[in-house]
PDB file of C-alpha atoms in Angstrom:
ATOM      1  CA  MET R   1     -56.635 -18.112  43.172  1.00  0.00           C
ATOM      2  CA  THR R   2     -53.510 -16.459  42.942  1.00  0.00           C
ATOM      3  CA  THR R   3     -51.932 -15.670  39.814  1.00  0.00           C
ATOM      4  CA  THR R   4     -48.278 -15.573  39.068  1.00  0.00           C
ATOM      5  CA  ALA R   5     -46.689 -12.673  36.683  1.00  0.00           C
ATOM      6  CA  ALA R   6     -44.635 -14.327  33.998  1.00  0.00           C
ATOM      7  CA  PRO R   7     -41.209 -13.014  34.334  1.00  0.00           C
ATOM      8  CA  ALA R   8     -40.564  -9.708  32.052  1.00  0.00           C
ATOM      9  CA  ALA R   9     -38.437 -10.722  28.987  1.00  0.00           C
ATOM     10  CA  PRO R  10     -34.644  -9.393  28.854  1.00  0.00           C
ATOM     11  CA  ALA R  11     -34.291  -6.158  26.898  1.00  0.00           C
ATOM     12  CA  SER R  12     -32.569  -7.072  23.883  1.00  0.00           C
ATOM     13  CA  THR R  13     -28.996  -5.867  23.378  1.00  0.00           C
ATOM     14  CA  PRO R  14     -28.872  -3.113  21.044  1.00  0.00           C
ATOM     15  CA  ALA R  15     -26.546  -3.678  18.139  1.00  0.00           C
ATOM     16  CA  PRO R  16     -23.368  -1.338  18.185  1.00  0.00           C
ATOM     17  CA  ARG R  17     -23.049   1.331  16.098  1.00  0.00           C
ATOM     18  CA  PHE R  18     -20.655   1.535  13.238  1.00  0.00           C
ATOM     19  CA  GLY R  19     -18.885   4.305  14.724  1.00  0.00           C
ATOM     20  CA  ASP R  20     -18.346   2.122  17.774  1.00  0.00           C
ATOM     21  CA  LEU R  21     -16.987  -0.739  16.179  1.00  0.00           C
ATOM     22  CA  VAL R  22     -14.216   1.700  13.950  1.00  0.00           C
ATOM     23  CA  ALA R  23     -13.348   3.226  17.419  1.00  0.00           C
ATOM     24  CA  ALA R  24     -13.034  -0.983  19.097  1.00  0.00           C
ATOM     25  CA  GLU R  25     -10.844  -1.514  16.334  1.00  0.00           C
ATOM     26  CA  TRP R  26      -8.698   1.774  16.594  1.00  0.00           C
ATOM     27  CA  ILE R  27      -7.989   0.461  20.225  1.00  0.00           C
ATOM     28  CA  LYS R  28      -6.799  -2.596  19.104  1.00  0.00           C
ATOM     29  CA  LEU R  29      -4.557  -1.832  16.390  1.00  0.00           C
ATOM     30  CA  CYS R  30      -2.900   0.829  18.947  1.00  0.00           C
ATOM     31  CA  SER R  31      -2.660  -1.810  21.478  1.00  0.00           C
ATOM     32  CA  LEU R  32       0.013  -3.707  19.289  1.00  0.00           C
ATOM     33  CA  ARG R  33       3.408  -2.884  19.810  1.00  0.00           C
ATOM     34  CA  SER R  34       4.407  -4.433  16.352  1.00  0.00           C
ATOM     35  CA  THR R  35       2.535  -1.550  14.836  1.00  0.00           C
ATOM     36  CA  TYR R  36       4.406   1.046  16.334  1.00  0.00           C
ATOM     37  CA  TRP R  37       7.553  -0.939  15.245  1.00  0.00           C
ATOM     38  CA  ALA R  38       6.442  -1.665  11.539  1.00  0.00           C
ATOM     39  CA  LEU R  39       5.226   1.596  10.996  1.00  0.00           C
ATOM     40  CA  GLY R  40       7.609   3.654  12.536  1.00  0.00           C
ATOM     41  CA  ALA R  41      10.657   1.284  10.830  1.00  0.00           C
ATOM     42  CA  GLY R  42       9.106   1.549   7.533  1.00  0.00           C
ATOM     43  CA  ALA R  43       8.556   5.126   7.348  1.00  0.00           C
ATOM     44  CA  LEU R  44      12.548   5.422   8.819  1.00  0.00           C
ATOM     45  CA  ALA R  45      13.454   2.936   6.216  1.00  0.00           C
ATOM     46  CA  VAL R  46      11.685   4.544   3.049  1.00  0.00           C
ATOM     47  CA  ILE R  47      12.530   8.440   3.741  1.00  0.00           C
ATOM     48  CA  ALA R  48      16.092   7.296   4.349  1.00  0.00           C
ATOM     49  CA  PHE R  49      16.211   5.408   1.558  1.00  0.00           C
ATOM     50  CA  ASN R  50      15.012   8.211  -0.887  1.00  0.00           C
ATOM     51  CA  ALA R  51      17.069  10.807   0.642  1.00  0.00           C
ATOM     52  CA  ASN R  52      20.465   8.609   0.170  1.00  0.00           C
ATOM     53  CA  ALA R  53      19.293   8.343  -3.575  1.00  0.00           C
ATOM     54  CA  ALA R  54      19.189  12.185  -3.474  1.00  0.00           C
ATOM     55  CA  ARG R  55      22.416  12.642  -1.706  1.00  0.00           C
ATOM     56  CA  VAL R  56      24.251  10.185  -4.430  1.00  0.00           C
ATOM     57  CA  ASP R  57      22.585  12.014  -7.231  1.00  0.00           C
ATOM     58  CA  ALA R  58      23.459  15.626  -5.736  1.00  0.00           C
ATOM     59  CA  ALA R  59      27.048  14.529  -5.298  1.00  0.00           C
ATOM     60  CA  ASP R  60      27.370  13.213  -8.840  1.00  0.00           C
ATOM     61  CA  HIS R  61      25.429  15.948 -10.062  1.00  0.00           C
ATOM     62  CA  PRO R  62      28.607  17.986 -11.491  1.00  0.00           C
ATOM     63  CA  ARG R  63      29.448  15.043 -13.754  1.00  0.00           C
ATOM     64  CA  PHE R  64      26.117  14.820 -15.137  1.00  0.00           C
ATOM     65  CA  ASN R  65      26.564  15.472 -19.370  1.00  0.00           C
ATOM     66  CA  ASP R  66      23.986  17.389 -20.935  1.00  0.00           C
ATOM     67  CA  GLN R  67      21.656  14.389 -21.884  1.00  0.00           C
ATOM     68  CA  MET R  68      21.474  13.714 -17.884  1.00  0.00           C
ATOM     69  CA  ARG R  69      20.983  17.411 -17.179  1.00  0.00           C
ATOM     70  CA  ALA R  70      18.189  17.529 -19.597  1.00  0.00           C
ATOM     71  CA  GLN R  71      16.372  14.850 -17.570  1.00  0.00           C
ATOM     72  CA  ILE R  72      16.948  16.091 -14.001  1.00  0.00           C
ATOM     73  CA  ALA R  73      13.561  16.534 -13.443  1.00  0.00           C
ATOM     74  CA  ARG R  74      12.559  13.306 -14.283  1.00  0.00           C
ATOM     75  CA  LEU R  75      15.620  11.914 -11.586  1.00  0.00           C
ATOM     76  CA  ALA R  76      14.428  14.072  -8.964  1.00  0.00           C
ATOM     77  CA  LEU R  77      10.831  12.935  -8.862  1.00  0.00           C
ATOM     78  CA  ARG R  78      12.478   9.511  -9.236  1.00  0.00           C
ATOM     79  CA  ASP R  79      14.497   9.932  -6.185  1.00  0.00           C
ATOM     80  CA  ALA R  80      11.429  11.601  -4.370  1.00  0.00           C
ATOM     81  CA  PHE R  81      10.187   7.957  -4.409  1.00  0.00           C
ATOM     82  CA  THR R  82      12.590   5.377  -5.696  1.00  0.00           C
ATOM     83  CA  ASP R  83      11.692   1.640  -6.730  1.00  0.00           C
ATOM     84  CA  GLY R  84      13.398   0.366  -3.424  1.00  0.00           C
ATOM     85  CA  SER R  85      11.686   2.324  -1.067  1.00  0.00           C
ATOM     86  CA  ALA R  86       8.277   1.329  -2.439  1.00  0.00           C
ATOM     87  CA  MET R  87       9.072  -1.947  -1.600  1.00  0.00           C
ATOM     88  CA  ILE R  88      10.091  -1.522   1.673  1.00  0.00           C
ATOM     89  CA  LEU R  89       6.747   0.374   2.060  1.00  0.00           C
ATOM     90  CA  VAL R  90       4.715  -2.699   0.308  1.00  0.00           C
ATOM     91  CA  LEU R  91       6.052  -4.863   2.973  1.00  0.00           C
ATOM     92  CA  ALA R  92       5.525  -2.759   6.115  1.00  0.00           C
ATOM     93  CA  VAL R  93       2.136  -1.863   4.960  1.00  0.00           C
ATOM     94  CA  ALA R  94       0.701  -5.493   4.000  1.00  0.00           C
ATOM     95  CA  SER R  95       2.255  -7.038   7.430  1.00  0.00           C
ATOM     96  CA  ILE R  96       0.126  -4.365   9.184  1.00  0.00           C
ATOM     97  CA  GLY R  97      -2.707  -5.195   7.448  1.00  0.00           C
ATOM     98  CA  ALA R  98      -2.661  -8.896   7.650  1.00  0.00           C
ATOM     99  CA  ILE R  99      -1.629  -8.669  11.592  1.00  0.00           C
ATOM    100  CA  THR R 100      -5.427  -6.891  11.695  1.00  0.00           C
ATOM    101  CA  ILE R 101      -6.811 -10.301  10.948  1.00  0.00           C
ATOM    102  CA  VAL R 102      -4.111 -12.959  11.809  1.00  0.00           C
ATOM    103  CA  GLY R 103      -3.251 -11.373  15.150  1.00  0.00           C
ATOM    104  CA  GLU R 104      -6.708 -11.996  16.641  1.00  0.00           C
ATOM    105  CA  TYR R 105      -6.764 -15.555  14.986  1.00  0.00           C
ATOM    106  CA  ALA R 106      -3.558 -16.532  16.437  1.00  0.00           C
ATOM    107  CA  THR R 107      -4.551 -15.138  19.989  1.00  0.00           C
ATOM    108  CA  GLY R 108      -8.000 -16.705  19.986  1.00  0.00           C
ATOM    109  CA  LEU R 109      -9.397 -13.360  20.442  1.00  0.00           C
ATOM    110  CA  VAL R 110     -11.114 -13.686  17.356  1.00  0.00           C
ATOM    111  CA  ARG R 111     -14.092 -15.817  19.273  1.00  0.00           C
ATOM    112  CA  THR R 112     -14.612 -12.809  21.833  1.00  0.00           C
ATOM    113  CA  THR R 113     -14.755 -10.379  19.241  1.00  0.00           C
ATOM    114  CA  PHE R 114     -17.437 -12.389  17.306  1.00  0.00           C
ATOM    115  CA  ALA R 115     -19.237 -13.165  20.359  1.00  0.00           C
ATOM    116  CA  ALA R 116     -19.491  -9.342  21.339  1.00  0.00           C
ATOM    117  CA  VAL R 117     -20.207  -8.459  17.600  1.00  0.00           C
ATOM    118  CA  PRO R 118     -22.306 -11.560  15.646  1.00  0.00           C
ATOM    119  CA  ASP R 119     -22.416  -9.017  12.648  1.00  0.00           C
ATOM    120  CA  ARG R 120     -19.136 -10.489  11.057  1.00  0.00           C
ATOM    121  CA  ARG R 121     -19.655  -8.178   7.992  1.00  0.00           C
ATOM    122  CA  ALA R 122     -20.181  -5.021   9.844  1.00  0.00           C
ATOM    123  CA  LEU R 123     -17.276  -5.732  11.986  1.00  0.00           C
ATOM    124  CA  MET R 124     -15.039  -6.483   8.881  1.00  0.00           C
ATOM    125  CA  ALA R 125     -16.049  -3.521   6.991  1.00  0.00           C
ATOM    126  CA  ALA R 126     -14.756  -1.099  10.353  1.00  0.00           C
ATOM    127  CA  LYS R 127     -11.739  -3.443  10.322  1.00  0.00           C
ATOM    128  CA  VAL R 128     -11.470  -2.053   6.256  1.00  0.00           C
ATOM    129  CA  THR R 129     -12.564   1.170   7.122  1.00  0.00           C
ATOM    130  CA  LEU R 130      -9.694   2.072   9.877  1.00  0.00           C
ATOM    131  CA  LEU R 131      -7.089   0.419   8.053  1.00  0.00           C
ATOM    132  CA  THR R 132      -7.956   2.524   5.051  1.00  0.00           C
ATOM    133  CA  ALA R 133      -8.191   5.771   7.009  1.00  0.00           C
ATOM    134  CA  VAL R 134      -4.740   5.101   8.960  1.00  0.00           C
ATOM    135  CA  MET R 135      -3.117   3.388   5.826  1.00  0.00           C
ATOM    136  CA  THR R 136      -3.933   6.372   3.752  1.00  0.00           C
ATOM    137  CA  VAL R 137      -2.693   9.288   6.252  1.00  0.00           C
ATOM    138  CA  TYR R 138       0.602   7.205   6.868  1.00  0.00           C
ATOM    139  CA  GLY R 139       1.150   7.022   3.254  1.00  0.00           C
ATOM    140  CA  ALA R 140       0.633  10.448   2.796  1.00  0.00           C
ATOM    141  CA  PHE R 141       3.336  11.019   5.557  1.00  0.00           C
ATOM    142  CA  VAL R 142       6.048   9.065   4.209  1.00  0.00           C
ATOM    143  CA  ALA R 143       5.193  10.353   0.603  1.00  0.00           C
ATOM    144  CA  GLY R 144       5.232  13.625   1.691  1.00  0.00           C
ATOM    145  CA  ALA R 145       8.502  13.440   4.060  1.00  0.00           C
ATOM    146  CA  SER R 146      10.061  11.875   1.452  1.00  0.00           C
ATOM    147  CA  PHE R 147       9.498  14.211  -1.465  1.00  0.00           C
ATOM    148  CA  ALA R 148      10.599  16.905   0.935  1.00  0.00           C
ATOM    149  CA  SER R 149      13.840  15.638   1.944  1.00  0.00           C
ATOM    150  CA  SER R 150      15.135  14.411  -1.430  1.00  0.00           C
ATOM    151  CA  GLN R 151      14.056  17.743  -2.975  1.00  0.00           C
ATOM    152  CA  ALA R 152      15.687  19.557  -0.199  1.00  0.00           C
ATOM    153  CA  ILE R 153      19.018  17.542  -0.950  1.00  0.00           C
ATOM    154  CA  LEU R 154      19.082  18.044  -4.689  1.00  0.00           C
ATOM    155  CA  SER R 155      18.027  21.858  -4.309  1.00  0.00           C
ATOM    156  CA  THR R 156      21.883  22.178  -2.866  1.00  0.00           C
ATOM    157  CA  ARG R 157      22.516  21.311  -6.579  1.00  0.00           C
ATOM    158  CA  ASP R 158      19.649  23.682  -7.955  1.00  0.00           C
ATOM    159  CA  ALA R 159      18.317  20.355  -9.353  1.00  0.00           C
ATOM    160  CA  GLY R 160      15.067  19.471  -7.212  1.00  0.00           C
ATOM    161  CA  VAL R 161      11.728  20.386  -7.969  1.00  0.00           C
ATOM    162  CA  SER R 162       8.548  21.436  -6.598  1.00  0.00           C
ATOM    163  CA  LEU R 163       5.136  19.985  -5.972  1.00  0.00           C
ATOM    164  CA  THR R 164       3.984  22.231  -8.606  1.00  0.00           C
ATOM    165  CA  HIS R 165       6.023  20.624 -10.999  1.00  0.00           C
ATOM    166  CA  PRO R 166       4.006  18.680 -13.799  1.00  0.00           C
ATOM    167  CA  GLY R 167       3.984  15.066 -12.586  1.00  0.00           C
ATOM    168  CA  ALA R 168       5.132  15.796  -9.146  1.00  0.00           C
ATOM    169  CA  LEU R 169       1.657  15.780  -7.083  1.00  0.00           C
ATOM    170  CA  ARG R 170       0.923  12.682  -9.166  1.00  0.00           C
ATOM    171  CA  VAL R 171       4.100  11.035  -7.653  1.00  0.00           C
ATOM    172  CA  VAL R 172       3.150  11.737  -4.268  1.00  0.00           C
ATOM    173  CA  CYS R 173      -0.430  10.860  -4.466  1.00  0.00           C
ATOM    174  CA  ALA R 174       0.505   7.466  -5.935  1.00  0.00           C
ATOM    175  CA  SER R 175       3.118   6.784  -3.708  1.00  0.00           C
ATOM    176  CA  ALA R 176       0.838   7.720  -0.813  1.00  0.00           C
ATOM    177  CA  LEU R 177      -2.314   5.449  -2.165  1.00  0.00           C
ATOM    178  CA  LEU R 178      -0.059   2.659  -2.438  1.00  0.00           C
ATOM    179  CA  ALA R 179      -0.167   1.956   1.323  1.00  0.00           C
ATOM    180  CA  PRO R 180      -3.764   1.342   1.803  1.00  0.00           C
ATOM    181  CA  VAL R 181      -4.077  -0.682  -1.547  1.00  0.00           C
ATOM    182  CA  CYS R 182      -1.278  -2.820  -0.363  1.00  0.00           C
ATOM    183  CA  ALA R 183      -2.325  -2.815   3.229  1.00  0.00           C
ATOM    184  CA  LEU R 184      -6.065  -3.903   2.025  1.00  0.00           C
ATOM    185  CA  ALA R 185      -4.449  -6.788  -0.136  1.00  0.00           C
ATOM    186  CA  GLY R 186      -2.606  -8.223   3.147  1.00  0.00           C
ATOM    187  CA  MET R 187      -5.799  -8.026   5.057  1.00  0.00           C
ATOM    188  CA  ALA R 188      -7.297 -10.021   2.336  1.00  0.00           C
ATOM    189  CA  LEU R 189      -4.743 -12.498   2.424  1.00  0.00           C
ATOM    190  CA  GLY R 190      -4.582 -12.879   5.989  1.00  0.00           C
ATOM    191  CA  ALA R 191      -8.447 -13.621   6.075  1.00  0.00           C
ATOM    192  CA  LEU R 192      -7.785 -16.272   3.674  1.00  0.00           C
ATOM    193  CA  ILE R 193      -4.511 -17.896   5.090  1.00  0.00           C
ATOM    194  CA  ARG R 194      -4.994 -16.904   9.172  1.00  0.00           C
ATOM    195  CA  HIS R 195      -1.420 -17.689   9.646  1.00  0.00           C
ATOM    196  CA  SER R 196       1.216 -15.022  10.014  1.00  0.00           C
ATOM    197  CA  ALA R 197       4.353 -16.609   8.233  1.00  0.00           C
ATOM    198  CA  THR R 198       2.480 -18.090   5.200  1.00  0.00           C
ATOM    199  CA  THR R 199       0.368 -14.561   4.702  1.00  0.00           C
ATOM    200  CA  MET R 200       3.565 -12.645   4.793  1.00  0.00           C
ATOM    201  CA  VAL R 201       5.308 -14.988   2.468  1.00  0.00           C
ATOM    202  CA  ALA R 202       2.015 -14.867   0.349  1.00  0.00           C
ATOM    203  CA  ALA R 203       2.101 -11.123   0.454  1.00  0.00           C
ATOM    204  CA  THR R 204       5.615 -10.659  -0.565  1.00  0.00           C
ATOM    205  CA  ALA R 205       4.852 -13.042  -3.674  1.00  0.00           C
ATOM    206  CA  VAL R 206       1.439 -11.943  -4.808  1.00  0.00           C
ATOM    207  CA  LEU R 207       2.733  -8.000  -4.465  1.00  0.00           C
ATOM    208  CA  LEU R 208       6.797  -8.078  -5.296  1.00  0.00           C
ATOM    209  CA  LEU R 209       7.703 -11.305  -6.832  1.00  0.00           C
ATOM    210  CA  ILE R 210       5.178 -12.400  -9.561  1.00  0.00           C
ATOM    211  CA  PRO R 211       4.713  -8.806 -10.959  1.00  0.00           C
ATOM    212  CA  THR R 212       8.621  -9.249 -11.718  1.00  0.00           C
ATOM    213  CA  PHE R 213       8.103 -12.429 -14.133  1.00  0.00           C
ATOM    214  CA  ILE R 214       5.108 -10.992 -16.106  1.00  0.00           C
ATOM    215  CA  THR R 215       6.121  -9.823 -19.292  1.00  0.00           C
ATOM    216  CA  ASP R 216       4.670  -7.404 -21.395  1.00  0.00           C
ATOM    217  CA  ARG R 217       5.791  -8.976 -24.644  1.00  0.00           C
ATOM    218  CA  TYR R 218       2.400  -9.970 -25.244  1.00  0.00           C
ATOM    219  CA  ALA R 219      -1.167  -8.143 -25.245  1.00  0.00           C
ATOM    220  CA  TRP R 220      -2.628 -10.503 -22.568  1.00  0.00           C
ATOM    221  CA  ALA R 221       0.405 -10.806 -20.430  1.00  0.00           C
ATOM    222  CA  ALA R 222       0.977  -6.981 -20.490  1.00  0.00           C
ATOM    223  CA  THR R 223      -2.673  -6.763 -19.558  1.00  0.00           C
ATOM    224  CA  VAL R 224      -1.817  -8.813 -16.581  1.00  0.00           C
ATOM    225  CA  LYS R 225       1.582  -6.714 -15.805  1.00  0.00           C
ATOM    226  CA  HIS R 226      -0.207  -3.331 -15.757  1.00  0.00           C
ATOM    227  CA  ALA R 227      -3.165  -5.080 -13.542  1.00  0.00           C
ATOM    228  CA  GLN R 228      -0.393  -4.944 -10.622  1.00  0.00           C
ATOM    229  CA  PRO R 229      -0.289  -2.639  -8.071  1.00  0.00           C
ATOM    230  CA  VAL R 230       3.426  -2.040  -7.965  1.00  0.00           C
ATOM    231  CA  ASN R 231       3.581  -1.988 -11.633  1.00  0.00           C
ATOM    232  CA  ALA R 232       0.595   0.657 -11.327  1.00  0.00           C
ATOM    233  CA  TRP R 233       2.463   2.833  -9.140  1.00  0.00           C
ATOM    234  CA  ASN R 234       5.749   2.534 -11.164  1.00  0.00           C
ATOM    235  CA  ARG R 235       3.455   3.948 -14.207  1.00  0.00           C
ATOM    236  CA  LEU R 236       2.184   6.730 -12.229  1.00  0.00           C
ATOM    237  CA  ALA R 237       5.265   7.828 -10.602  1.00  0.00           C
ATOM    238  CA  ASP R 238       7.755   7.730 -14.051  1.00  0.00           C
ATOM    239  CA  ILE R 239       6.671  10.864 -15.522  1.00  0.00           C
ATOM    240  CA  ALA R 240       8.848  10.161 -18.471  1.00  0.00           C
ATOM    241  CA  TYR R 241       7.293   6.770 -19.301  1.00  0.00           C
ATOM    242  CA  ALA R 242       8.088   5.537 -22.991  1.00  0.00           C
ATOM    243  CA  HIS R 243      10.096   8.684 -23.433  1.00  0.00           C
ATOM    244  CA  ASP R 244      13.344   8.038 -21.698  1.00  0.00           C
ATOM    245  CA  PRO R 245      16.308   8.125 -23.702  1.00  0.00           C
ATOM    246  CA  PHE R 246      17.402   5.511 -21.580  1.00  0.00           C
ATOM    247  CA  THR R 247      15.062   2.501 -21.847  1.00  0.00           C
ATOM    248  CA  LEU R 248      13.287   0.870 -24.533  1.00  0.00           C
ATOM    249  CA  VAL R 249       9.678   1.891 -25.519  1.00  0.00           C
ATOM    250  CA  PRO R 250       7.325  -0.744 -23.498  1.00  0.00           C
ATOM    251  CA  ARG R 251       5.384  -2.689 -26.537  1.00  0.00           C
ATOM    252  CA  HIS R 252       2.341  -2.928 -24.931  1.00  0.00           C
ATOM    253  CA  GLN R 253       2.270   0.763 -23.109  1.00  0.00           C
ATOM    254  CA  ALA R 254      -0.053   0.981 -19.646  1.00  0.00           C
ATOM    255  CA  THR R 255      -2.003   4.391 -19.451  1.00  0.00           C
ATOM    256  CA  VAL R 256      -2.237   6.800 -16.249  1.00  0.00           C
ATOM    257  CA  THR R 257      -6.362   6.190 -16.235  1.00  0.00           C
ATOM    258  CA  GLY R 258      -5.564   2.521 -16.296  1.00  0.00           C
ATOM    259  CA  ALA R 259      -3.212   2.538 -13.129  1.00  0.00           C
ATOM    260  CA  TRP R 260      -5.886   4.560 -10.995  1.00  0.00           C
ATOM    261  CA  ILE R 261      -8.277   1.869 -11.862  1.00  0.00           C
ATOM    262  CA  THR R 262      -6.271  -0.455 -11.018  1.00  0.00           C
ATOM    263  CA  PHE R 263      -5.421   1.003  -7.744  1.00  0.00           C
ATOM    264  CA  ALA R 264      -8.979   1.326  -7.030  1.00  0.00           C
ATOM    265  CA  ALA R 265      -9.729  -2.068  -8.155  1.00  0.00           C
ATOM    266  CA  TRP R 266      -7.188  -3.821  -5.823  1.00  0.00           C
ATOM    267  CA  ALA R 267      -8.650  -1.972  -2.714  1.00  0.00           C
ATOM    268  CA  ALA R 268     -12.180  -2.615  -3.532  1.00  0.00           C
ATOM    269  CA  VAL R 269     -11.740  -6.609  -4.595  1.00  0.00           C
ATOM    270  CA  ALA R 270      -9.519  -6.813  -1.353  1.00  0.00           C
ATOM    271  CA  ALA R 271     -11.913  -5.276   1.043  1.00  0.00           C
ATOM    272  CA  VAL R 272     -14.884  -7.453  -0.351  1.00  0.00           C
ATOM    273  CA  VAL R 273     -12.411 -10.900  -0.191  1.00  0.00           C
ATOM    274  CA  ALA R 274     -11.647 -10.067   3.976  1.00  0.00           C
ATOM    275  CA  ILE R 275     -14.970  -9.357   4.529  1.00  0.00           C
ATOM    276  CA  VAL R 276     -16.594 -12.528   2.916  1.00  0.00           C
ATOM    277  CA  ALA R 277     -14.137 -14.942   3.793  1.00  0.00           C
ATOM    278  CA  VAL R 278     -14.518 -13.975   7.435  1.00  0.00           C
ATOM    279  CA  ASP R 279     -17.751 -13.961   7.195  1.00  0.00           C
ATOM    280  CA  ARG R 280     -18.292 -17.792   5.356  1.00  0.00           C
ATOM    281  CA  ARG R 281     -15.795 -19.558   7.352  1.00  0.00           C
ATOM    282  CA  ASP R 282     -15.899 -20.913  10.521  1.00  0.00           C
ATOM    283  CA  VAL R 283     -13.445 -19.549  13.377  1.00  0.00           C
TER     284      VAL R 283
END
C-alpha cells in the first residue's frame, strides 16, 4: 500500500524588525511632496520672521532709551524666536504629524500597511519614533538658524548675544523641542479624527486658540494654562519672566521645571493616544 506524504506546512513569515518598520516609515515620509513643502516653507517663514524682527530692532536701536537698553539682552533673545514664528512652527509640524496618519487613511494605503504589518502597535511605535527624530532635528535646525541669523543682525548694533549668554541655550532648546511635541500632538489628533481638514482645524484650536483664552487669574485655570505646550514654550523662552518692567507680574507664575514637564507629558500622552487609537479602532 502506497502512502502519500502530507504536504509540508508553509514556513511562517518572520515578523518585521522594528528597524525595518522605521525604515519603511522613512520611505513613506520622504515620498510625500507635501512633506518637503511644509517643512521647507515652515523653516523659511520662521527664520525670515525672526530675522525681520531683529532687523526692526536693530534699526530702532539708536532711539532706545536707557530703560530699553537695559533690557537689550532679553530683547535679543525674544528676537531669536518670536511668538509669531512659534505659531508658524506649530502649524507646520502639526500638519506633518497629522499627514503621517491621515494620509494613509485618505488614500487607503493603511489597509495594505496593516496587511503587511498586523502588529499595529509596533507599526505606530515606529511612526512615533521616526516622527520624533525627524522633528527634533528639524526643530534644532530652525531654532539654531533663527538664533544665528537674528543675533548676526543685532550684532551690527552691538546688541546681539552669544549662545553662552544666560538663558540663550534654554531658548534654543525649548524652541527646538516645540517641534516634536506639537508634531506628536498633530499625529494623535490625526489618529483620532482621520480627516485632514478637520484634523488641522482641531490642531489649530487645541495648540494655539484654546491656550489664549485660558486666564491665569485663578489657580486652577493657571494650572491648565501652564500645561499647554505653547505656554510652556513661552515660559522657557522668556528669560525675564515675572521680572519684566513693561508687563504685569502673573498672579500664578509658571516654573521652568513645570514647563519642561509639560513638554514631556504632551509628547508621551500624544504618542500613547496615537498608538492606542489606531490599535483599538477598525480601519
